PDB file of C-alpha atoms in Angstrom:
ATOM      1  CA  UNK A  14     107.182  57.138  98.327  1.00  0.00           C
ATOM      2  CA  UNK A  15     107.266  56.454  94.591  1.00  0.00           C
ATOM      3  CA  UNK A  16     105.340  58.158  91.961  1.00  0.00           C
ATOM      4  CA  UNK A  17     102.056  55.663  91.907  1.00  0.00           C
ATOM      5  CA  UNK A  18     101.815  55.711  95.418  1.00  0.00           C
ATOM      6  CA  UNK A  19     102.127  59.925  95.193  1.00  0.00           C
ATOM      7  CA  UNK A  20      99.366  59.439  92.531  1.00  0.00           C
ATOM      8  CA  UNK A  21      96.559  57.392  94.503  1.00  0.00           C
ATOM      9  CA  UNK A  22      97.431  59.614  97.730  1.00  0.00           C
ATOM     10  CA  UNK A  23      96.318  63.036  95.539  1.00  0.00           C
ATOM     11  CA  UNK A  24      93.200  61.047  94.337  1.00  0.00           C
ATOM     12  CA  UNK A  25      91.959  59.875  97.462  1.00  0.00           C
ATOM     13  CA  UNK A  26      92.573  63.518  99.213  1.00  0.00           C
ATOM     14  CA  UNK A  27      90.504  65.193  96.032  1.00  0.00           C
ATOM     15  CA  UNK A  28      87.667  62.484  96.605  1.00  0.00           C
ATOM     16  CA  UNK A  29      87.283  63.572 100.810  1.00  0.00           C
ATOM     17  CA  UNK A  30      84.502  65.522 102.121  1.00  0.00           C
ATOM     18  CA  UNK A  31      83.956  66.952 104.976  1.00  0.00           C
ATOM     19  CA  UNK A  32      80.453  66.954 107.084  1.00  0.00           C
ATOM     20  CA  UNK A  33      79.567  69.781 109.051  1.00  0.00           C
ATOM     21  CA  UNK A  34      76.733  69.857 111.069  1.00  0.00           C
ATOM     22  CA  UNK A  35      74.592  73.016 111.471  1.00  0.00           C
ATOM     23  CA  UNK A  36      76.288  74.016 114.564  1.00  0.00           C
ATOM     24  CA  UNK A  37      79.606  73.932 113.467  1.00  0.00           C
ATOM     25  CA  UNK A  38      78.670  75.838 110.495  1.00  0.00           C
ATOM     26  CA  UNK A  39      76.761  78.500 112.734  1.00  0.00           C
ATOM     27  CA  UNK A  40      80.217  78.842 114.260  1.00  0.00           C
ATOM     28  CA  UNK A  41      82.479  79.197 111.237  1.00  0.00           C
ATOM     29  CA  UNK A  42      79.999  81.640 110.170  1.00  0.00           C
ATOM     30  CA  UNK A  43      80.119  83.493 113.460  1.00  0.00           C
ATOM     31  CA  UNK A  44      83.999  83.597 113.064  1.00  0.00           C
ATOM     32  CA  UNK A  45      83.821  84.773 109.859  1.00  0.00           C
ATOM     33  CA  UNK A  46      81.474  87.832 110.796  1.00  0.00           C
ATOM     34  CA  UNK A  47      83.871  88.570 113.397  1.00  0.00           C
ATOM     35  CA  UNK A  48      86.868  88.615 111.150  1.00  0.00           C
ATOM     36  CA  UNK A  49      84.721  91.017 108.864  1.00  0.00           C
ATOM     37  CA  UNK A  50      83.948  93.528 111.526  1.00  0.00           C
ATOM     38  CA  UNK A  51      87.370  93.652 112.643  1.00  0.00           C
ATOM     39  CA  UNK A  52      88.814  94.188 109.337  1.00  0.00           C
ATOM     40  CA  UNK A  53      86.762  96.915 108.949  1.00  0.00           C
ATOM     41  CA  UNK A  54      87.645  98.335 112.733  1.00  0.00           C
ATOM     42  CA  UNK A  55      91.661  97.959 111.419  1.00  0.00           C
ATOM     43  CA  UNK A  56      90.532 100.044 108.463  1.00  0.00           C
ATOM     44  CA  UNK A  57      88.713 103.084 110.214  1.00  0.00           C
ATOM     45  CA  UNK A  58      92.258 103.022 112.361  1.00  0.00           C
ATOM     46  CA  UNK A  59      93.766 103.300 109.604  1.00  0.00           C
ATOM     47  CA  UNK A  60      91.999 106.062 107.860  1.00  0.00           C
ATOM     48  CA  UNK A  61      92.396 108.362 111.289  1.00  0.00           C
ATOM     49  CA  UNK A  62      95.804 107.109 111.365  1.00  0.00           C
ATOM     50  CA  UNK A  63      96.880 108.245 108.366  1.00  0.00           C
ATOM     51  CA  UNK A  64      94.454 111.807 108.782  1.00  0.00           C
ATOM     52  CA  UNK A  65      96.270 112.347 111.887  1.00  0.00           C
ATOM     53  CA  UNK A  66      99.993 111.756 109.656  1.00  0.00           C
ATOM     54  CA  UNK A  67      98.166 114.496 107.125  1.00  0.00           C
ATOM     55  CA  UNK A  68      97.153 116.766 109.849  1.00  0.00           C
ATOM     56  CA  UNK A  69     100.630 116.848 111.377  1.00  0.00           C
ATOM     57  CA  UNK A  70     102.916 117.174 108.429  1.00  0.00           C
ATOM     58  CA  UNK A  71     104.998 120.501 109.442  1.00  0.00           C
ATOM     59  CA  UNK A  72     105.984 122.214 106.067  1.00  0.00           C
ATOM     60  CA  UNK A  73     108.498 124.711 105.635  1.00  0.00           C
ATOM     61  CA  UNK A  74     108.107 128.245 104.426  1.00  0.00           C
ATOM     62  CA  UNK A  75     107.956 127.296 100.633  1.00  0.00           C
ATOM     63  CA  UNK A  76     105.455 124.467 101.102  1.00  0.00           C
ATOM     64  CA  UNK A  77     103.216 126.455 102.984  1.00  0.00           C
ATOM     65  CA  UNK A  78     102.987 129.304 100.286  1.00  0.00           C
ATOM     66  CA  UNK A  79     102.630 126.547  97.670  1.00  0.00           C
ATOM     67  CA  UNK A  80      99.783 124.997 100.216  1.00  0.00           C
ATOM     68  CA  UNK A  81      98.232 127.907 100.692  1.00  0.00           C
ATOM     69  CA  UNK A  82      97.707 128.821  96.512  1.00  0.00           C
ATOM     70  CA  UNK A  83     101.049 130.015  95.726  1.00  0.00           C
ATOM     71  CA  UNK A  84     100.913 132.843  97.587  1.00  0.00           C
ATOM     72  CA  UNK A  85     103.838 135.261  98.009  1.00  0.00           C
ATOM     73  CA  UNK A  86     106.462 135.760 100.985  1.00  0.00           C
ATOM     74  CA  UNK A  87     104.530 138.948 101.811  1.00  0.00           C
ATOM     75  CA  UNK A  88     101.099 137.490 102.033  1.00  0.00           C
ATOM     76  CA  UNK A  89     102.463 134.723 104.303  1.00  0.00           C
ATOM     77  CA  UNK A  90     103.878 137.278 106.503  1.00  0.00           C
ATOM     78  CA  UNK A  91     100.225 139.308 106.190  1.00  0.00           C
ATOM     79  CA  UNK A  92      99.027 136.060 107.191  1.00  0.00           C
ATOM     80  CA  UNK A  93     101.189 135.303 110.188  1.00  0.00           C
ATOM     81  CA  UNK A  94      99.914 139.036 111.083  1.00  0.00           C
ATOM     82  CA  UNK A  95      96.502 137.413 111.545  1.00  0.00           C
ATOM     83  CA  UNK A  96      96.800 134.346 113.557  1.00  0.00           C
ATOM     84  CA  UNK A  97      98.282 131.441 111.357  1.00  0.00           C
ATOM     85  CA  UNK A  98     100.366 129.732 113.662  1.00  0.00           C
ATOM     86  CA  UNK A  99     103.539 128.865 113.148  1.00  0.00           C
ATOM     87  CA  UNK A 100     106.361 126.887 114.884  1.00  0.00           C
ATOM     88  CA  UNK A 101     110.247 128.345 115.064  1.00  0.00           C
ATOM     89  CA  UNK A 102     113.094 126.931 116.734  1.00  0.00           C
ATOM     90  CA  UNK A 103     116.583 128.565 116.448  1.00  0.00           C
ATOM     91  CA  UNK A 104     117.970 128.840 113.181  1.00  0.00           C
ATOM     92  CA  UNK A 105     116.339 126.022 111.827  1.00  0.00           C
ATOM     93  CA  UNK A 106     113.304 128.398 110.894  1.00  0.00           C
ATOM     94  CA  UNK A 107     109.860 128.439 110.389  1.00  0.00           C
ATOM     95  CA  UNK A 108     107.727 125.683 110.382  1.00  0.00           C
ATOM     96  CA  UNK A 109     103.407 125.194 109.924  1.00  0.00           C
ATOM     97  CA  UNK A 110     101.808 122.480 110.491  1.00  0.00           C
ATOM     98  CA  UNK A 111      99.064 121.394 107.643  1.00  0.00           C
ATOM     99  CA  UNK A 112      96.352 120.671 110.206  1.00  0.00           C
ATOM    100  CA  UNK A 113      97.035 124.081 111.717  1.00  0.00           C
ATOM    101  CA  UNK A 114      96.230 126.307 108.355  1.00  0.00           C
ATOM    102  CA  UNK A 115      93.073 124.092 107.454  1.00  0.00           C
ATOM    103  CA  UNK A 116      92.131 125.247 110.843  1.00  0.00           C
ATOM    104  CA  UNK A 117      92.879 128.647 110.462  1.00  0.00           C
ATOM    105  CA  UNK A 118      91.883 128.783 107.152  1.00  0.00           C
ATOM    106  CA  UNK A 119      88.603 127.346 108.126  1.00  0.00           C
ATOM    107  CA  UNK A 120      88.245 130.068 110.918  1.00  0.00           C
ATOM    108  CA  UNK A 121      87.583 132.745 108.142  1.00  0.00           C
ATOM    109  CA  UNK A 122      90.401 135.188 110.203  1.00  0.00           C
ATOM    110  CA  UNK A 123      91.695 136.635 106.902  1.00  0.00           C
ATOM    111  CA  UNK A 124      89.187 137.175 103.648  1.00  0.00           C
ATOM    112  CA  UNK A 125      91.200 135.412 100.870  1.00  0.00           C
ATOM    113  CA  UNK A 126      89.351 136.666  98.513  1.00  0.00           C
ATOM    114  CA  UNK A 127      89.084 139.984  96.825  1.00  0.00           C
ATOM    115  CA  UNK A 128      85.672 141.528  96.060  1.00  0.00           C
TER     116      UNK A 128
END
């Protein structure tokens, strides 16, 4: 196909229209609006998905004082005292899990503030 021939092709595409009758346009709409709801389904998923990630994150000793304010080895230890839960295996340590302090924290167990 030579260049003139490329030329009049490109025209005559850029001159087509298309007809759609009201039912066919009903359904392309319909399509769309189901697209849109889905989309937003995928993002809700994704949301909890990535809550649930947040929620599970274990942190180690460090990161849970830093977590939890910057508070010191002792306090985390006071803490432990009253219900935070934490994970151990072996020698590998201590571990929290970040959905498991918000919990506790939100239980009111310890008064982290002084008077």
């Amino acid at each position: 196909m030579n260049s003139e021939n490329l030329r009049q092709n490109t025209v005559t595409r850029a001159k087509m229209h298309i007809a759609i009758d009201e039912a066919m346009l009903e359904q392309i709409a319909t399509v769309l609006n189901g697209c849109r709801i889905e989309l937003r389904k995928s993002a809700e998923r994704d949301a909890d998905l990535r809550k649930q990630a947040e929620e599970n994150q274990l942190l180690t000793p460090d990161q849970a004082r830093e977590y939890l304010g910057g508070i010191s080895d002792k306090t985390l230890v006071y803490y432990e005292k009253h219900d935070l839960p934490f994970y151990s295996k072996g020698k590998l340590g201590r571990w929290y899990r970040k959905g498991d302090i918000d919990e506790w924290l939100e239980s009111g167990k310890v008064n982290r503030h002084k008077n």
